[in-house]
Amino acid sequence: MNNDMAVVEPDGGEAQADLVEQAYESLDGKPDLQKPQPQTKWEKWKDNFKRKGWVLVFILPALIYIIIFCYVPMYGILVAFQDYMPGDQIIGSSTAWIGFDNFKTFFSNPNFGTYFLNTFVLCILGFIVGFPLPIIVALLLNSLRSKKVKKGLQVLYYAPHFISLVVLVGMLKLIFGSDGLLDQLSIKMGGDVNGLKLFLSPEAFRPLFIFSGNWQDFGWSAIIYLAALSGVDPSLHEAAKVDGASRFRRIFSVDLPAILPTIVMLMILSVGNLMSCGYEKVLLMQTNGNLETSEILSTYVYTFGLVGGQYGVGTAAGLFNSVINVALLVIANFTSKKLAKQSMW
């Protein structure tokens, strides 16, 4: 056998002999070729940057915007630990540091429990109603056969998003306010001569706030889910049809699993903003009659921090609300990672 392998052809014989010799050496456990050394993390990062670094050019404007308008102003949270007045230095030799006194003032407020409870209930109810609604709308729109009807409904659902809050609350007052359309109909139908006056009712504030907000934003929020549904492989629907699945069954067996990662990501982000109810709409809808349910943490920050001049207490209240949101975000991400095997980090 050795004699046969030693015989080589005249042309290229030396090269073939070298290959045979290397093969025998590799069988003996003595390879002649050296293995490439593994790259360090820094070398891998440099190689990736050379190949894909141009992508950062597109991210750079957004990154600069976030740094300037989101991260740079964050030093203002130091006001929560100071006796601050406009014109004082936030960081300087004349800064009056008072520790956690602003937090003590905020927590000792007799209405603190009411503010926190109103915020929690309003945000939880808004999340329960508002989070699944865009998913349902997107699934139903995606299942429509007629493209014209689908596009028409999309425009109809998106349009309220472009209505400003001032106009929206004005519409609510024209319909549900004192001497509004609903009050006039109630009086003509033999109801109370004073009307329903829903804007003066504490019980009516939450339903009006939640359902008007969801009516305005559910169509716009459904865009993300419709985009995710557009990536579903049509062959999956064809296979489901062959198996006898109805259109309703295909929604649960094909469409819903396809957009599940998107649902999980948006749910984590929604939970992270769970305690963030904007004060603008609340203040526009707030009246002396519904203060019992319309006073929330964000209106406290506005009323006592900006209008009342207690900037330290207002900043402490806002920081407390932000800390709760961060804690909820971490908990939601951890829970999703354990249960759904998906997370943001």
Coordinates of C-alpha atoms in Angstrom, one line a residue:
M1 CA 0.0 0.0 0.0
N2 CA 2.8 2.3 0.8
N3 CA 4.5 1.6 -2.5
D4 CA 1.2 2.4 -4.3
M5 CA 0.8 5.7 -2.5
A6 CA 4.4 6.7 -3.1
V7 CA 4.0 6.4 -6.9
V8 CA 3.2 9.8 -8.3
E9 CA 2.5 11.1 -11.7
P10 CA 5.2 13.1 -13.5
D11 CA 3.2 16.3 -13.8
G12 CA 2.5 17.8 -10.4
G13 CA 4.0 14.8 -8.6
E14 CA 5.8 16.7 -5.9
A15 CA 2.6 18.5 -4.9
Q16 CA 0.7 15.3 -4.6
A17 CA 3.5 13.8 -2.6
D18 CA 3.3 16.7 -0.2
L19 CA -0.5 16.2 0.2
V20 CA 0.0 12.5 1.0
E21 CA 2.6 13.3 3.5
Q22 CA 0.4 15.9 5.2
A23 CA -2.4 13.3 5.3
Y24 CA -0.2 10.8 7.1
E25 CA 0.9 13.4 9.6
S26 CA -2.7 14.4 10.3
L27 CA -3.6 10.7 10.9
D28 CA -0.7 10.4 13.3
G29 CA -2.0 13.4 15.3
K30 CA 0.7 15.7 14.1
P31 CA -0.9 18.2 11.7
D32 CA 1.4 20.4 9.9
L33 CA -1.1 23.2 9.4
Q34 CA -1.5 25.8 12.2
K35 CA -4.9 26.7 13.4
P36 CA -5.9 30.4 13.3
Q37 CA -5.8 32.1 16.6
P38 CA -9.2 33.2 18.0
Q39 CA -10.0 36.9 17.8
T40 CA -10.3 39.0 20.9
K41 CA -13.5 40.9 21.5
W42 CA -11.8 44.1 20.5
E43 CA -10.7 42.6 17.2
K44 CA -14.2 41.3 16.5
W45 CA -15.7 44.7 17.3
K46 CA -13.3 46.4 14.9
D47 CA -14.1 43.9 12.1
N48 CA -17.9 44.4 12.6
F49 CA -17.5 48.2 12.7
K50 CA -15.6 48.1 9.4
R51 CA -18.3 46.0 7.7
K52 CA -21.4 47.6 9.3
G53 CA -20.3 50.8 10.8
W54 CA -22.0 52.9 8.1
V55 CA -25.3 51.9 9.6
L56 CA -24.5 54.1 12.6
V57 CA -24.8 57.2 10.3
F58 CA -28.5 56.7 10.2
I59 CA -28.8 56.2 14.0
L60 CA -26.6 59.2 14.8
P61 CA -29.3 61.9 14.5
A62 CA -31.8 60.1 16.7
L63 CA -29.0 59.4 19.2
I64 CA -28.0 63.0 19.4
Y65 CA -31.7 64.0 19.8
I66 CA -32.1 61.6 22.7
I67 CA -28.9 62.7 24.4
I68 CA -29.7 66.4 24.2
F69 CA -33.5 66.3 25.0
C70 CA -33.7 63.2 27.2
Y71 CA -30.5 62.5 29.0
V72 CA -29.0 66.0 29.5
P73 CA -32.1 67.4 31.3
M74 CA -32.0 64.4 33.7
Y75 CA -29.7 66.3 36.0
G76 CA -32.8 68.3 37.0
I77 CA -33.9 65.4 39.3
L78 CA -31.4 66.8 41.8
V79 CA -34.0 69.5 42.5
A80 CA -35.9 66.8 44.4
F81 CA -33.2 66.9 47.0
Q82 CA -32.9 70.7 47.2
D83 CA -34.7 73.7 48.5
Y84 CA -34.9 75.1 45.0
M85 CA -36.2 78.3 43.7
P86 CA -36.0 79.7 40.1
G87 CA -32.7 81.3 39.6
D88 CA -30.8 79.1 42.1
Q89 CA -27.9 76.9 41.0
I90 CA -28.7 73.3 40.7
I91 CA -25.1 72.4 41.2
G92 CA -23.0 75.0 42.9
S93 CA -21.6 76.4 46.2
S94 CA -25.0 78.1 47.0
T95 CA -27.1 75.0 46.5
A96 CA -29.3 74.2 49.5
W97 CA -29.3 70.4 49.9
I98 CA -32.1 69.2 52.2
G99 CA -31.9 65.4 51.6
F100 CA -35.3 63.6 51.5
D101 CA -37.4 66.4 53.0
N102 CA -39.3 67.0 49.8
F103 CA -40.2 63.3 49.7
K104 CA -41.3 63.4 53.3
T105 CA -43.5 66.5 52.5
F106 CA -45.0 64.7 49.5
F107 CA -45.7 61.4 51.3
S108 CA -47.1 63.2 54.4
N109 CA -49.7 65.0 52.2
P110 CA -53.1 63.8 53.4
N111 CA -54.2 63.4 49.8
F112 CA -51.2 61.3 48.8
G113 CA -53.2 58.0 49.0
T114 CA -56.0 59.4 46.9
Y115 CA -53.6 60.7 44.2
F116 CA -51.8 57.4 44.0
L117 CA -55.0 55.3 44.0
N118 CA -56.6 57.5 41.3
T119 CA -53.4 57.2 39.1
F120 CA -53.2 53.5 39.6
V121 CA -56.9 52.8 38.9
L122 CA -57.0 55.1 35.9
C123 CA -53.9 53.6 34.3
I124 CA -54.8 50.0 35.0
L125 CA -58.3 50.4 33.6
G126 CA -56.8 52.2 30.5
F127 CA -54.3 49.4 30.0
I128 CA -56.9 46.6 30.4
V129 CA -59.2 48.3 27.8
G130 CA -56.6 49.9 25.5
F131 CA -53.9 47.2 25.1
P132 CA -55.9 44.3 23.5
L133 CA -58.1 46.6 21.5
P134 CA -55.5 47.4 18.7
I135 CA -54.6 43.7 18.5
I136 CA -58.3 42.8 18.0
V137 CA -58.8 45.5 15.4
A138 CA -55.6 44.5 13.5
L139 CA -56.5 40.8 13.4
L140 CA -60.1 41.6 12.1
L141 CA -58.8 44.1 9.5
N142 CA -56.2 41.6 8.3
S143 CA -58.9 38.9 7.8
L144 CA -61.0 41.1 5.5
R145 CA -61.1 39.9 1.9
S146 CA -62.0 43.2 0.3
K147 CA -59.0 45.5 0.1
K148 CA -61.1 48.6 -0.5
V149 CA -63.1 48.0 2.7
K150 CA -59.9 47.3 4.6
K151 CA -58.3 50.6 3.5
G152 CA -61.5 52.5 4.1
L153 CA -61.8 51.2 7.7
Q154 CA -58.1 51.9 8.3
V155 CA -58.5 55.6 7.3
L156 CA -61.6 55.8 9.5
Y157 CA -59.8 54.3 12.5
Y158 CA -56.6 56.4 12.0
A159 CA -58.3 59.7 11.6
P160 CA -59.1 60.4 15.3
H161 CA -55.4 60.2 16.2
F162 CA -54.8 63.5 14.5
I163 CA -57.4 65.3 16.6
S164 CA -55.7 67.5 19.2
L165 CA -56.6 67.0 22.9
V166 CA -58.2 70.4 23.1
V167 CA -60.5 69.6 20.3
L168 CA -61.2 66.1 21.6
V169 CA -62.2 67.4 25.1
G170 CA -64.3 70.2 23.4
M171 CA -66.2 67.4 21.5
L172 CA -66.7 65.5 24.8
K173 CA -68.1 68.6 26.5
L174 CA -70.4 69.3 23.5
I175 CA -71.8 65.8 23.8
F176 CA -71.6 64.9 27.5
G177 CA -71.1 68.3 29.2
S178 CA -73.7 70.5 30.8
D179 CA -76.3 71.6 28.3
G180 CA -74.6 69.2 25.8
L181 CA -76.3 67.0 23.3
L182 CA -76.9 64.1 25.8
D183 CA -78.3 66.5 28.4
Q184 CA -80.7 68.0 25.8
L185 CA -81.9 64.5 24.7
S186 CA -82.3 63.5 28.3
I187 CA -84.5 66.5 29.1
K188 CA -86.6 66.1 26.0
M189 CA -87.2 62.4 26.8
G190 CA -88.6 63.3 30.3
G191 CA -85.4 63.0 32.3
D192 CA -84.0 65.4 35.0
V193 CA -84.5 69.0 34.0
N194 CA -81.0 69.7 35.1
G195 CA -79.6 67.1 32.7
L196 CA -77.1 64.4 33.4
K197 CA -74.1 66.7 33.9
L198 CA -71.5 63.9 33.4
F199 CA -68.6 66.3 33.6
L200 CA -69.6 67.1 37.1
S201 CA -69.9 63.4 38.1
P202 CA -66.8 61.7 39.7
E203 CA -68.1 58.3 38.5
A204 CA -68.2 59.4 34.9
F205 CA -64.7 60.8 34.7
R206 CA -62.8 57.5 34.3
P207 CA -65.1 56.0 31.6
L208 CA -65.0 59.3 29.6
F209 CA -61.2 59.6 29.9
I210 CA -60.5 55.9 29.1
F211 CA -62.9 55.4 26.2
S212 CA -62.2 58.7 24.5
G213 CA -58.5 58.1 24.7
N214 CA -58.8 54.6 23.3
W215 CA -61.2 55.8 20.5
Q216 CA -58.5 58.3 19.5
D217 CA -55.5 56.0 19.5
F218 CA -56.6 52.4 18.9
G219 CA -56.5 52.7 15.1
W220 CA -53.0 54.3 15.2
S221 CA -51.7 51.6 17.6
A222 CA -53.0 48.9 15.3
I223 CA -50.5 49.9 12.6
I224 CA -47.7 48.1 14.2
Y225 CA -49.7 44.9 14.5
L226 CA -50.8 45.2 10.8
A227 CA -47.2 45.6 9.8
A228 CA -46.3 42.4 11.7
L229 CA -49.2 40.5 10.1
S230 CA -48.1 41.5 6.6
G231 CA -45.0 39.3 7.2
V232 CA -47.0 36.2 7.8
D233 CA -46.3 33.5 5.2
P234 CA -49.4 33.0 3.0
S235 CA -48.5 29.3 2.7
L236 CA -49.4 28.9 6.4
H237 CA -52.9 30.0 5.7
E238 CA -53.1 27.8 2.6
A239 CA -52.0 24.8 4.7
A240 CA -54.6 25.6 7.4
K241 CA -57.3 25.8 4.8
V242 CA -56.4 22.4 3.5
D243 CA -56.7 21.1 7.1
G244 CA -60.2 22.5 7.2
A245 CA -59.5 25.5 9.5
S246 CA -62.1 28.3 9.3
R247 CA -61.1 31.9 9.0
F248 CA -61.7 32.5 12.7
R249 CA -59.6 29.4 13.6
R250 CA -56.7 30.7 11.4
I251 CA -56.6 33.9 13.4
F252 CA -55.7 32.0 16.5
S253 CA -53.6 29.3 14.9
V254 CA -51.6 31.4 12.3
D255 CA -52.0 35.1 12.8
L256 CA -51.8 35.4 16.6
P257 CA -48.7 33.3 17.0
A258 CA -47.0 35.2 14.2
I259 CA -47.4 38.6 16.0
L260 CA -46.8 37.2 19.5
P261 CA -43.2 38.6 19.8
T262 CA -44.5 42.0 18.8
I263 CA -47.3 41.8 21.4
V264 CA -44.8 40.9 24.1
M265 CA -42.5 43.7 23.3
L266 CA -45.3 46.3 23.2
M267 CA -46.8 44.9 26.4
I268 CA -43.4 45.3 28.2
L269 CA -43.2 48.9 27.0
S270 CA -46.8 49.6 28.0
V271 CA -46.3 48.2 31.5
G272 CA -43.2 50.5 31.8
N273 CA -45.4 53.5 31.2
L274 CA -48.3 52.2 33.2
M275 CA -48.2 55.0 35.8
S276 CA -47.8 57.7 33.2
C277 CA -51.1 59.4 32.7
G278 CA -50.6 62.7 30.9
Y279 CA -51.8 65.7 32.9
E280 CA -52.9 67.7 29.9
K281 CA -56.1 65.8 29.1
V282 CA -56.8 65.3 32.8
L283 CA -56.6 69.1 33.5
L284 CA -58.8 69.8 30.4
M285 CA -61.5 67.4 31.7
Q286 CA -61.1 68.3 35.4
T287 CA -64.0 70.2 37.1
N288 CA -64.8 71.0 40.7
G289 CA -67.3 68.2 40.6
N290 CA -65.0 65.4 39.6
L291 CA -61.9 66.2 41.6
E292 CA -62.5 63.1 43.7
T293 CA -61.3 60.9 40.9
S294 CA -59.5 63.3 38.5
E295 CA -56.7 64.3 40.9
I296 CA -53.7 62.1 40.0
L297 CA -49.9 62.3 40.5
S298 CA -49.2 64.2 37.3
T299 CA -51.7 66.9 38.2
Y300 CA -50.2 67.1 41.7
V301 CA -46.8 67.8 40.0
Y302 CA -48.3 70.5 37.9
T303 CA -50.4 72.1 40.6
F304 CA -47.9 72.1 43.5
G305 CA -44.7 72.1 41.5
L306 CA -45.3 74.6 38.7
V307 CA -48.4 76.6 39.8
G308 CA -47.7 76.5 43.5
G309 CA -44.0 77.1 43.2
Q310 CA -43.0 74.1 45.3
Y311 CA -40.5 72.9 42.7
G312 CA -38.7 70.5 45.0
V313 CA -41.9 68.7 46.1
G314 CA -43.2 68.5 42.5
T315 CA -39.9 67.1 41.3
A316 CA -39.9 64.5 44.1
A317 CA -43.4 63.4 43.1
G318 CA -42.4 63.1 39.5
L319 CA -39.3 61.1 40.4
F320 CA -41.4 58.8 42.6
N321 CA -43.7 58.1 39.7
S322 CA -40.7 57.5 37.4
V323 CA -39.1 55.0 39.8
I324 CA -42.4 53.0 39.9
N325 CA -42.5 52.9 36.1
V326 CA -38.9 51.6 36.0
A327 CA -39.6 49.0 38.6
L328 CA -42.7 47.8 36.6
L329 CA -40.6 47.7 33.4
V330 CA -38.0 45.5 35.1
I331 CA -40.6 43.2 36.6
A332 CA -42.5 42.9 33.2
N333 CA -39.3 42.2 31.3
F334 CA -38.2 39.5 33.9
T335 CA -41.7 37.9 33.9
S336 CA -41.8 37.8 30.1
K337 CA -38.3 36.3 29.9
K338 CA -39.3 33.5 32.3
L339 CA -42.7 32.7 30.9
A340 CA -42.6 33.7 27.2
K341 CA -38.8 33.3 26.7
Q342 CA -38.8 36.8 25.2
S343 CA -37.5 40.0 26.6
M344 CA -36.1 43.4 25.8
W345 CA -32.7 42.7 27.4

